PDB file of N, CA and C in Angstrom:
ATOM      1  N   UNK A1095       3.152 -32.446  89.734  1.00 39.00           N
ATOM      2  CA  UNK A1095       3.096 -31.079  89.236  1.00 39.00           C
ATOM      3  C   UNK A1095       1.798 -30.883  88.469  1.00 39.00           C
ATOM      4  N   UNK A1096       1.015 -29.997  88.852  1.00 44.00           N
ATOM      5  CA  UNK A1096      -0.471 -29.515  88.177  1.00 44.00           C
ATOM      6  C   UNK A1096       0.142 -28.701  86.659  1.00 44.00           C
ATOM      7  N   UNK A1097      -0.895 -28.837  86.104  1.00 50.00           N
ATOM      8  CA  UNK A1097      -0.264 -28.496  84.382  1.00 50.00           C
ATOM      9  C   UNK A1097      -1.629 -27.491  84.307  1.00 50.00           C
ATOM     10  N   UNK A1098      -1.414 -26.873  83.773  1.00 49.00           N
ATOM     11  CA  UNK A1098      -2.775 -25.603  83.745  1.00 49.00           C
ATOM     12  C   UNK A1098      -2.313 -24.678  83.497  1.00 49.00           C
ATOM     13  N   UNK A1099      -3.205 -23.439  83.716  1.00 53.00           N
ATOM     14  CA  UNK A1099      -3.443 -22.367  83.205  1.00 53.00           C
ATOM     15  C   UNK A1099      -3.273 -21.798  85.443  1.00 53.00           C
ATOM     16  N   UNK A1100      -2.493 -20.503  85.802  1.00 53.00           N
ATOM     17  CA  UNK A1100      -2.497 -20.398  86.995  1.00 53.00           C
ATOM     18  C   UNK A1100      -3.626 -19.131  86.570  1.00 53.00           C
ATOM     19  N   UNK A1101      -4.726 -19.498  87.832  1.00 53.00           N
ATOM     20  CA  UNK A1101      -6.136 -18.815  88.440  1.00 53.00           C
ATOM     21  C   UNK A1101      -7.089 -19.718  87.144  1.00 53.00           C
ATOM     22  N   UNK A1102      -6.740 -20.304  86.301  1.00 52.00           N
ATOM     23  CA  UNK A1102      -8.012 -20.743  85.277  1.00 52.00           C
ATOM     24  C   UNK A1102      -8.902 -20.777  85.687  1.00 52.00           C
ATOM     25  N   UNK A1103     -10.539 -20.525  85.340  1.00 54.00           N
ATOM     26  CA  UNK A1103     -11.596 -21.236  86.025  1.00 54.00           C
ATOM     27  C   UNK A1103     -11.972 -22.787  86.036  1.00 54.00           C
ATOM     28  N   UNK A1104     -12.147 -23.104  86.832  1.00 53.00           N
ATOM     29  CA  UNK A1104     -13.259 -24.328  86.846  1.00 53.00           C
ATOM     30  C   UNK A1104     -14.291 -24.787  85.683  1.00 53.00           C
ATOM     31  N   UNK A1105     -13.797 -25.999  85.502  1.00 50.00           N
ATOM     32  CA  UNK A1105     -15.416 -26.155  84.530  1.00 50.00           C
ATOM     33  C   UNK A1105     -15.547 -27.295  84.435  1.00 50.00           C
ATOM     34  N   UNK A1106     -17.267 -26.807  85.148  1.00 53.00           N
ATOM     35  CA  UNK A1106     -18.004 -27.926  84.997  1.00 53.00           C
ATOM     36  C   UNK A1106     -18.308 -29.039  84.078  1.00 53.00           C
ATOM     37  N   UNK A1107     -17.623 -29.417  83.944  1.00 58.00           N
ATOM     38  CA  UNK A1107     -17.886 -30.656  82.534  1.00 58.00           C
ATOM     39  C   UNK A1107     -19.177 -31.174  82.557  1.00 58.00           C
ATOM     40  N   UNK A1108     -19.973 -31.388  83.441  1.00 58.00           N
ATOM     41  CA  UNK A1108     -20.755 -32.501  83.407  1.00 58.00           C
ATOM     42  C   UNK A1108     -22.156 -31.230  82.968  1.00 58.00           C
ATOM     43  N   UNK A1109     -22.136 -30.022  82.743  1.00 76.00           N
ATOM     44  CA  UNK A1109     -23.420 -29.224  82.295  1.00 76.00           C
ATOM     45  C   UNK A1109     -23.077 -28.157  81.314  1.00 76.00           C
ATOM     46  N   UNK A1110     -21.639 -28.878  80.432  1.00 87.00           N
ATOM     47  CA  UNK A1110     -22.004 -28.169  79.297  1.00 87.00           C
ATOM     48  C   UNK A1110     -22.937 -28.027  78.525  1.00 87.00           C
ATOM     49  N   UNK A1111     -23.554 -27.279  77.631  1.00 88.00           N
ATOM     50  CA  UNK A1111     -24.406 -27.565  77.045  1.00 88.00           C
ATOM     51  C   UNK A1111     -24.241 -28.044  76.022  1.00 88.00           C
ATOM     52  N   UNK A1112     -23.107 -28.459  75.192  1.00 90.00           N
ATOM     53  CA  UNK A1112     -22.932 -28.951  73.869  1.00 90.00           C
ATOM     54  C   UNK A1112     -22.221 -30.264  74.502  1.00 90.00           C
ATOM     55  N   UNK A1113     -21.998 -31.068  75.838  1.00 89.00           N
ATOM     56  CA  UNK A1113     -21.931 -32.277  75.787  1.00 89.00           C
ATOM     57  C   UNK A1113     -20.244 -32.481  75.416  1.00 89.00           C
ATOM     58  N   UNK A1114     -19.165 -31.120  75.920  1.00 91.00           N
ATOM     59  CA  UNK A1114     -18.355 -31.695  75.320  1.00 91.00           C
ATOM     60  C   UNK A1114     -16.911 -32.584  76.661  1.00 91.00           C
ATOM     61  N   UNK A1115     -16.187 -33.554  76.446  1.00 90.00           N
ATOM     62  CA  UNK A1115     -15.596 -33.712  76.440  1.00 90.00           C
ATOM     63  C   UNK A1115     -14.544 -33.163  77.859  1.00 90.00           C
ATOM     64  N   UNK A1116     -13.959 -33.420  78.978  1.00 90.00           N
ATOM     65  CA  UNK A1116     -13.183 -32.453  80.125  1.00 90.00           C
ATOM     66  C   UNK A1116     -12.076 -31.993  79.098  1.00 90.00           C
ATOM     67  N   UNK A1117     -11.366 -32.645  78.338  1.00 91.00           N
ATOM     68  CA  UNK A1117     -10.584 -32.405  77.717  1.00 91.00           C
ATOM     69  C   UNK A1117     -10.958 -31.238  76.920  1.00 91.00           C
ATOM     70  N   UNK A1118     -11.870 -31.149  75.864  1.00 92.00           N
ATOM     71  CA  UNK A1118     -12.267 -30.212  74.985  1.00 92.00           C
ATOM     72  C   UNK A1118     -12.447 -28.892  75.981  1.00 92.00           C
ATOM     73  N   UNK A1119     -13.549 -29.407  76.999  1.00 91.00           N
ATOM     74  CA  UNK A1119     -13.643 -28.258  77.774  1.00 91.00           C
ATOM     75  C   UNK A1119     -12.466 -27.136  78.429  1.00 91.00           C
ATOM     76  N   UNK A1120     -11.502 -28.037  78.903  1.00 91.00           N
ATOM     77  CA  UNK A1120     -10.120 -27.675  78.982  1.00 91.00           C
ATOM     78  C   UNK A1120      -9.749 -26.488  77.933  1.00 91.00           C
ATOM     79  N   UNK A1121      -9.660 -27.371  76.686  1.00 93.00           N
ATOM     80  CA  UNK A1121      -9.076 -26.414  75.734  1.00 93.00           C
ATOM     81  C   UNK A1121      -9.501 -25.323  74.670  1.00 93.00           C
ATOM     82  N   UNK A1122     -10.856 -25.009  75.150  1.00 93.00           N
ATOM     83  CA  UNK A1122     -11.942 -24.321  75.213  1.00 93.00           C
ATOM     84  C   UNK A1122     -11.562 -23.343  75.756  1.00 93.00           C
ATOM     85  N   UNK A1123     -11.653 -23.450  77.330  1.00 92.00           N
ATOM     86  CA  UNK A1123     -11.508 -22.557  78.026  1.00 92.00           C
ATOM     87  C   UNK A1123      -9.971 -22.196  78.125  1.00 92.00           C
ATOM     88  N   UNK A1124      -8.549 -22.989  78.093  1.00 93.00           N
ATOM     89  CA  UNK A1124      -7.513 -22.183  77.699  1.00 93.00           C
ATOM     90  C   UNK A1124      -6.944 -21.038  76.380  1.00 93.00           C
ATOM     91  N   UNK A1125      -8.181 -21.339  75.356  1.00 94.00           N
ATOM     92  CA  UNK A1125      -8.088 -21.000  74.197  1.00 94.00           C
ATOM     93  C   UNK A1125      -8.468 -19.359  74.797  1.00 94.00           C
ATOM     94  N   UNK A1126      -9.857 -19.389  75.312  1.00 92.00           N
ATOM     95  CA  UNK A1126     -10.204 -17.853  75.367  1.00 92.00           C
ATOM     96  C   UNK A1126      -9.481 -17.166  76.747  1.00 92.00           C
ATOM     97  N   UNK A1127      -9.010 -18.083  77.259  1.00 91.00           N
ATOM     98  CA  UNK A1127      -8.050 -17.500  78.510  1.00 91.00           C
ATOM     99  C   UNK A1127      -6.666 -17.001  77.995  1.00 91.00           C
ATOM    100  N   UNK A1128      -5.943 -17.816  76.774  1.00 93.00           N
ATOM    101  CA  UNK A1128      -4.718 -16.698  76.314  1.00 93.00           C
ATOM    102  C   UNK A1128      -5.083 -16.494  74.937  1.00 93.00           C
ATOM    103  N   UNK A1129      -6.407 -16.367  74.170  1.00 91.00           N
ATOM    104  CA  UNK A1129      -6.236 -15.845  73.045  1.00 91.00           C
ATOM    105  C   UNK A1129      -6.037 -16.665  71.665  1.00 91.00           C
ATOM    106  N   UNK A1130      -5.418 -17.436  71.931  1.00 92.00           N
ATOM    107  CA  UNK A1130      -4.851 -18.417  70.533  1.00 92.00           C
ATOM    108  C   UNK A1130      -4.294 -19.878  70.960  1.00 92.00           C
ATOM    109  N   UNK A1131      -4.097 -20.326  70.066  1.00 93.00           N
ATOM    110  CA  UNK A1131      -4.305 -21.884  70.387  1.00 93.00           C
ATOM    111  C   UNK A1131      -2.386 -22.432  70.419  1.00 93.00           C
ATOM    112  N   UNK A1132      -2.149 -21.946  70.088  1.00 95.00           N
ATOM    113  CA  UNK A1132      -0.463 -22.040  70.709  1.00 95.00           C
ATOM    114  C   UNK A1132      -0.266 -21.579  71.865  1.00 95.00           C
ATOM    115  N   UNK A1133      -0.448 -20.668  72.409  1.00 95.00           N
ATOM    116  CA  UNK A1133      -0.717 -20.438  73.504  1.00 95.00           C
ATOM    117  C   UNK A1133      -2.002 -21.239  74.398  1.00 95.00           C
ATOM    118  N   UNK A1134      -2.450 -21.653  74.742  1.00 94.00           N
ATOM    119  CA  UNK A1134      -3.349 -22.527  75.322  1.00 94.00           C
ATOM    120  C   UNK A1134      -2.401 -23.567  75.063  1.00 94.00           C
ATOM    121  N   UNK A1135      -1.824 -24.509  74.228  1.00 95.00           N
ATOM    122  CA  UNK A1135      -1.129 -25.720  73.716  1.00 95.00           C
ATOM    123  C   UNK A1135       0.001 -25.393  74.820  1.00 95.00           C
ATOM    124  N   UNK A1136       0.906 -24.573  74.869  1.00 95.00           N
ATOM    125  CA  UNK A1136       1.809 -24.542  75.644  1.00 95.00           C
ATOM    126  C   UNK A1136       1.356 -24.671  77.065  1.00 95.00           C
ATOM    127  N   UNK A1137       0.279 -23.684  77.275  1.00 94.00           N
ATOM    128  CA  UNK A1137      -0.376 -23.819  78.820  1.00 94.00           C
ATOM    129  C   UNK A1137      -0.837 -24.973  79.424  1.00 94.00           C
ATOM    130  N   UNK A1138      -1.077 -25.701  78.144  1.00 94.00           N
ATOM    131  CA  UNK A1138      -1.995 -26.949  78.873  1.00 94.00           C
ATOM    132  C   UNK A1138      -0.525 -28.031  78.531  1.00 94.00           C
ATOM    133  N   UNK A1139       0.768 -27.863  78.009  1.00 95.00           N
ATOM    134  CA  UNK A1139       1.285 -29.319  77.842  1.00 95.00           C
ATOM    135  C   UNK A1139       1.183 -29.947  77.235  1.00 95.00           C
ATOM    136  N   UNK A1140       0.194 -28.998  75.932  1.00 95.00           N
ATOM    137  CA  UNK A1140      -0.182 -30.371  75.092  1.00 95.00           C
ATOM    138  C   UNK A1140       0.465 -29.892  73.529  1.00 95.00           C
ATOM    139  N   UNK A1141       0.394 -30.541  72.462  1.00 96.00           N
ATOM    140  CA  UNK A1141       0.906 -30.300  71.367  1.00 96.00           C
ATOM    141  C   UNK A1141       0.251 -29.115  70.732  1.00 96.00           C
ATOM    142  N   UNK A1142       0.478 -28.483  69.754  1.00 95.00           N
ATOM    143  CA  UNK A1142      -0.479 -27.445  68.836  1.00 95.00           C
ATOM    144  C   UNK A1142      -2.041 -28.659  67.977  1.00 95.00           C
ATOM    145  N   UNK A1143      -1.164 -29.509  67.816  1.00 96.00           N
ATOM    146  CA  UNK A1143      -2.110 -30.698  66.394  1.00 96.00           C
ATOM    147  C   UNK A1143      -2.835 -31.178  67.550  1.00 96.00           C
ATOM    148  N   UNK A1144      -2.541 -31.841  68.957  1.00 96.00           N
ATOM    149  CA  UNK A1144      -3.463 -31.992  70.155  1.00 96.00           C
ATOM    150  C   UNK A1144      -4.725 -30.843  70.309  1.00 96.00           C
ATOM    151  N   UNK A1145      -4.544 -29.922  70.190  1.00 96.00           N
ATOM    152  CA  UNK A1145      -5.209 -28.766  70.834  1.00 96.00           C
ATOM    153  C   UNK A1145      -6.156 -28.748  69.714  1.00 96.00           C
ATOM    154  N   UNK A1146      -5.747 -28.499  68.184  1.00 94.00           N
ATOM    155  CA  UNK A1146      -6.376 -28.426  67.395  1.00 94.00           C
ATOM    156  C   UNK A1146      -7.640 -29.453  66.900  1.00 94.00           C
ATOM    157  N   UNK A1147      -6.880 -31.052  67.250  1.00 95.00           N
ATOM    158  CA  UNK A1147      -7.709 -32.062  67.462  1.00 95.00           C
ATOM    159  C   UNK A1147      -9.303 -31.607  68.215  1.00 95.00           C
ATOM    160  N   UNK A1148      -8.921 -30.895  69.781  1.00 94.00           N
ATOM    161  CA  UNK A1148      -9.951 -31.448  70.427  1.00 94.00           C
ATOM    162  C   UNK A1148     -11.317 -30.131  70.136  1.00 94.00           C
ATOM    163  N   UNK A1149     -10.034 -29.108  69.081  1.00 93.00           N
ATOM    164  CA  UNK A1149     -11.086 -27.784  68.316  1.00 93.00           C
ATOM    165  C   UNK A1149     -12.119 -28.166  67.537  1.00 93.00           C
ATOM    166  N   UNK A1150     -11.659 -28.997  66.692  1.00 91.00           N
ATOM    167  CA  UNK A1150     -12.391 -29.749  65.637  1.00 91.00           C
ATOM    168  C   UNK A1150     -13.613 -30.296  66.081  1.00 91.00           C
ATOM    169  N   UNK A1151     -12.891 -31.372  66.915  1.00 91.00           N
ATOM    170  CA  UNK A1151     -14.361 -32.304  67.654  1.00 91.00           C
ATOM    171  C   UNK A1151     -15.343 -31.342  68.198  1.00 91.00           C
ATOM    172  N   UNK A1152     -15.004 -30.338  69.257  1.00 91.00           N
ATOM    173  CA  UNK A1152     -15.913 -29.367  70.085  1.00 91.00           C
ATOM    174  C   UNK A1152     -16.561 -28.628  68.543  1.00 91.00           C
ATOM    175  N   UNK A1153     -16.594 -28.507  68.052  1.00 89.00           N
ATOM    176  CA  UNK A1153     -16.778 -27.664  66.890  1.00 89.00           C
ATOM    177  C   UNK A1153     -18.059 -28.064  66.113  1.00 89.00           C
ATOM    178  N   UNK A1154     -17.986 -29.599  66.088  1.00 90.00           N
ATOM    179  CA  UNK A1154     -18.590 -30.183  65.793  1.00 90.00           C
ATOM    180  C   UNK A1154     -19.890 -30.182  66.480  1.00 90.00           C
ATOM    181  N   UNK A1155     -19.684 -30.347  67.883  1.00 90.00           N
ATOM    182  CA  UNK A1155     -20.438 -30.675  68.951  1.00 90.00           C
ATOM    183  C   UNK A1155     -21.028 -29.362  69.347  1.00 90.00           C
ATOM    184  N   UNK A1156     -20.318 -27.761  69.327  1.00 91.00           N
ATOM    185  CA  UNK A1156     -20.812 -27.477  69.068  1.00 91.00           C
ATOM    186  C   UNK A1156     -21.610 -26.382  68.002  1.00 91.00           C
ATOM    187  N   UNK A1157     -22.007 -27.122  66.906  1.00 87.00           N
ATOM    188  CA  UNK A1157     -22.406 -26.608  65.683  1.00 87.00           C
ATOM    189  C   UNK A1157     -22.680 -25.045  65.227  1.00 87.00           C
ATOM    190  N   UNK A1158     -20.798 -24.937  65.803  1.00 82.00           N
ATOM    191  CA  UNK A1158     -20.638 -23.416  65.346  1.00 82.00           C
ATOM    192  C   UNK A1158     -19.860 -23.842  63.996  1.00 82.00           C
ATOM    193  N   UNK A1159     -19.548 -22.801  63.093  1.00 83.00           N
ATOM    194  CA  UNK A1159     -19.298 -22.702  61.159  1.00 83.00           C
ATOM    195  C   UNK A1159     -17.758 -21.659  61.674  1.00 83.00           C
ATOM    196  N   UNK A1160     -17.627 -20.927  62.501  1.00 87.00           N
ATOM    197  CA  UNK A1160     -16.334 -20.217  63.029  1.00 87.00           C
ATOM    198  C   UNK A1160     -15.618 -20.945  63.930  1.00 87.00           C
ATOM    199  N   UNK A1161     -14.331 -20.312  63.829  1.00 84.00           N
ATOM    200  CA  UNK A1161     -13.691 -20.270  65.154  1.00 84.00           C
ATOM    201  C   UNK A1161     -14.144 -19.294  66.335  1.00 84.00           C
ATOM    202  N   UNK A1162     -14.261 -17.831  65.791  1.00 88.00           N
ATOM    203  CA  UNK A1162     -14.809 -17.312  66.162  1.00 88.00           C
ATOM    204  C   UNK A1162     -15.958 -17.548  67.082  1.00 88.00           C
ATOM    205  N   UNK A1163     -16.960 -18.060  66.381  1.00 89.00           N
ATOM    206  CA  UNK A1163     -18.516 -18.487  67.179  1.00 89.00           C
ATOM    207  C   UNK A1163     -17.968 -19.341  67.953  1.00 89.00           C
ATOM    208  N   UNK A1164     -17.577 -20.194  67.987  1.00 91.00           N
ATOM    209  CA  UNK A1164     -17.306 -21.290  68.829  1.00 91.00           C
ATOM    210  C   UNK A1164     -16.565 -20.739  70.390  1.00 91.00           C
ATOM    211  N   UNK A1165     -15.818 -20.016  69.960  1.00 90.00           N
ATOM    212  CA  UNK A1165     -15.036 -18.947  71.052  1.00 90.00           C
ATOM    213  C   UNK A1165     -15.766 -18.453  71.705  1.00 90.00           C
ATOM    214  N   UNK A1166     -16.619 -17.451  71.509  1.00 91.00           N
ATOM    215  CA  UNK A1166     -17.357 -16.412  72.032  1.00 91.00           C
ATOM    216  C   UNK A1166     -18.736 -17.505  72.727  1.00 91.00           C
ATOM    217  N   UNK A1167     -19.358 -18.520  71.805  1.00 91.00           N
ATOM    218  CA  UNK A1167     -20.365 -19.159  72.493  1.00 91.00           C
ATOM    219  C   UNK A1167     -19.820 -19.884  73.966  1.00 91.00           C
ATOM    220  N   UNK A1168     -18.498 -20.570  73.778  1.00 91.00           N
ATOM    221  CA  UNK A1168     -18.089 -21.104  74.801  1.00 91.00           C
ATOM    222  C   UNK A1168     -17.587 -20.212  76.065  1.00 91.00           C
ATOM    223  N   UNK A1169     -16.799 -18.712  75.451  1.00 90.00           N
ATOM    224  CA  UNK A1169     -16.832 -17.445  76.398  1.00 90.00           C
ATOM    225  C   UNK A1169     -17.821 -17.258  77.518  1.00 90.00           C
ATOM    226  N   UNK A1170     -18.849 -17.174  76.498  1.00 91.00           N
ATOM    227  CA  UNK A1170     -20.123 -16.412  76.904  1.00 91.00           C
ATOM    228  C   UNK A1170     -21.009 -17.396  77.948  1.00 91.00           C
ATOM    229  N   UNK A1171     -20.858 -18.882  77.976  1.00 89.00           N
ATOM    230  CA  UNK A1171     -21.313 -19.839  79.105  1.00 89.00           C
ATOM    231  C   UNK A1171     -20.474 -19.814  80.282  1.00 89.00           C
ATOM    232  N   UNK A1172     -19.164 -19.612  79.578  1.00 87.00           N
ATOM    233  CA  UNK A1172     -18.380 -19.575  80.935  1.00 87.00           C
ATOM    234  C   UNK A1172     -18.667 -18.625  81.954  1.00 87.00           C
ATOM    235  N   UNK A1173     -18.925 -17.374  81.108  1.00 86.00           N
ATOM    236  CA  UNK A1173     -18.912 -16.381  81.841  1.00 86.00           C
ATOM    237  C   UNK A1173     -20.554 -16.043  82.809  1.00 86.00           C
ATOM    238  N   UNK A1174     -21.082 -16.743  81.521  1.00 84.00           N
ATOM    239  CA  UNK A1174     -22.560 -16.676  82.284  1.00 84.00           C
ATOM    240  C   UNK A1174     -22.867 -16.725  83.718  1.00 84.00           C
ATOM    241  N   UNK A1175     -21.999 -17.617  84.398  1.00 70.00           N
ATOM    242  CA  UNK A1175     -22.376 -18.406  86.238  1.00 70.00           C
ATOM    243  C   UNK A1175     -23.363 -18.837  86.495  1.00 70.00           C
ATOM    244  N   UNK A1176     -24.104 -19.577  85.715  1.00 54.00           N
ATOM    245  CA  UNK A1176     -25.666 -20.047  85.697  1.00 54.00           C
ATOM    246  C   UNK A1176     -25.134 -21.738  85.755  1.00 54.00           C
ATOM    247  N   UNK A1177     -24.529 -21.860  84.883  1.00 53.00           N
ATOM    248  CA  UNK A1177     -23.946 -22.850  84.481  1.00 53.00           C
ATOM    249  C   UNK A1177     -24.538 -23.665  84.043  1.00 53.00           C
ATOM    250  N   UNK A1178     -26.153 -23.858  83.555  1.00 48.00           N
ATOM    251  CA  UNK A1178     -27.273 -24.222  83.486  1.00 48.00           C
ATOM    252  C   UNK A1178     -27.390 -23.838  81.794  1.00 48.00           C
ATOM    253  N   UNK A1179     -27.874 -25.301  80.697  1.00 43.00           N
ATOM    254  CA  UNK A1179     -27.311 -25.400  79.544  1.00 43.00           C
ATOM    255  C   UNK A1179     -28.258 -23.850  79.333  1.00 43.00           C
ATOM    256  N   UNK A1180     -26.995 -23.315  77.999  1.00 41.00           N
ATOM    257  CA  UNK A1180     -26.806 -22.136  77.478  1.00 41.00           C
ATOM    258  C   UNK A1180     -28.239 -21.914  76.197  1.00 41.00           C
ATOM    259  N   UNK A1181     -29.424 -21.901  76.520  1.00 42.00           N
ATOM    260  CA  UNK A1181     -30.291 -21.891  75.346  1.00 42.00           C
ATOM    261  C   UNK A1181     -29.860 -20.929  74.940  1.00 42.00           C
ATOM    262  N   UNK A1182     -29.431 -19.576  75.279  1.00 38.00           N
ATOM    263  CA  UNK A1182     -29.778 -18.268  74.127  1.00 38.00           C
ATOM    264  C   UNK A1182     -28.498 -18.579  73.733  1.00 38.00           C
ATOM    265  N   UNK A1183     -27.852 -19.548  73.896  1.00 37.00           N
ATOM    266  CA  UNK A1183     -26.510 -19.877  72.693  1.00 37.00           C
ATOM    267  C   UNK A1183     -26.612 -20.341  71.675  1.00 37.00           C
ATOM    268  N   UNK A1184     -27.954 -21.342  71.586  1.00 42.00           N
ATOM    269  CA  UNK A1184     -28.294 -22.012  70.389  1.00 42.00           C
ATOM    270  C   UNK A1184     -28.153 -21.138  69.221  1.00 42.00           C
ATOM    271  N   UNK A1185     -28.109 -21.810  68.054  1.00 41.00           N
ATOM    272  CA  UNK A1185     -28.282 -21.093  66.904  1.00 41.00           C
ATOM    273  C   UNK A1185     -30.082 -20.610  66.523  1.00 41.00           C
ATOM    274  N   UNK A1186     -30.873 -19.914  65.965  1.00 42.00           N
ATOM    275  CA  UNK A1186     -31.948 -19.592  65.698  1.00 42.00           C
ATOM    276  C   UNK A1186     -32.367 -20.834  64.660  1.00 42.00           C
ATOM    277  N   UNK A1187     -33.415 -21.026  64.919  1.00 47.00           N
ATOM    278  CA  UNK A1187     -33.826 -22.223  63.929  1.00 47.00           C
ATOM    279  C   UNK A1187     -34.094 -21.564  62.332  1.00 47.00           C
ATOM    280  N   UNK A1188     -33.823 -22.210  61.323  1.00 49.00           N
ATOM    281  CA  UNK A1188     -34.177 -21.404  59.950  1.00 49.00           C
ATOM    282  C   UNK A1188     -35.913 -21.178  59.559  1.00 49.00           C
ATOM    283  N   UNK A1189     -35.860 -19.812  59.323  1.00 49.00           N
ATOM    284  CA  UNK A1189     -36.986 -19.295  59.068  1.00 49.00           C
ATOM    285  C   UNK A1189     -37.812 -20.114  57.552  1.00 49.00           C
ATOM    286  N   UNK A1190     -38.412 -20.579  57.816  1.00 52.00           N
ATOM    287  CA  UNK A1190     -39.100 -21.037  56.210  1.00 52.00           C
ATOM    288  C   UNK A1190     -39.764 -19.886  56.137  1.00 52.00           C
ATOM    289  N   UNK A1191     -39.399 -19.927  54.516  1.00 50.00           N
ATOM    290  CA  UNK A1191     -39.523 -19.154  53.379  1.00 50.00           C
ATOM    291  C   UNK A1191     -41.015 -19.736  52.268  1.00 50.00           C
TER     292      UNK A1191
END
């Protein structure tokens, strides 16, 4: 029995641009596919504290300060179809002052 999300997209693991994880990627992309992370947890089979786990790590990886950012940056590659790492996702480098 396949465990998923039915129509989910595909993702490429191997050209994320933040390097993360099939797993993370997974729950990445179930997160912005139903919205919230209990939902994704149920979709994918996996626990809520699982799901949240692999939030943390991606979070890290990639050096978004939100949930939010992290959402929308990972949205916004998915949606891209380039699939080719996400520069205008980066953060802006800090302006010296």
């Amino acid at each position: 029995m396949s465990r998923g999300l039915p129509g989910a997209k595909v993702v490429p693991i191997s050209n994320n641009p933040w390097g993360l994880t099939p797993a993370q990627a997974r729950v990445m992309t179930a997160i912005c596919e139903t919205g919230c992370q209990k939902l994704a947890a149920d979709a994918l089979g996996l626990s809520a504290s699982t799901v949240e786990y692999h939030v943390a790590i991606a979070a890290r990886a990639m050096g978004e300060r939100t949930r939010l950012g992290k959402y929308l940056a990972w949205d916004r590659w998915l949606r891209s179809g380039s699939r080719a790492p996400a520069r205008h996702l980066e953060r802006p480098a800090a302006v010296a002052r």
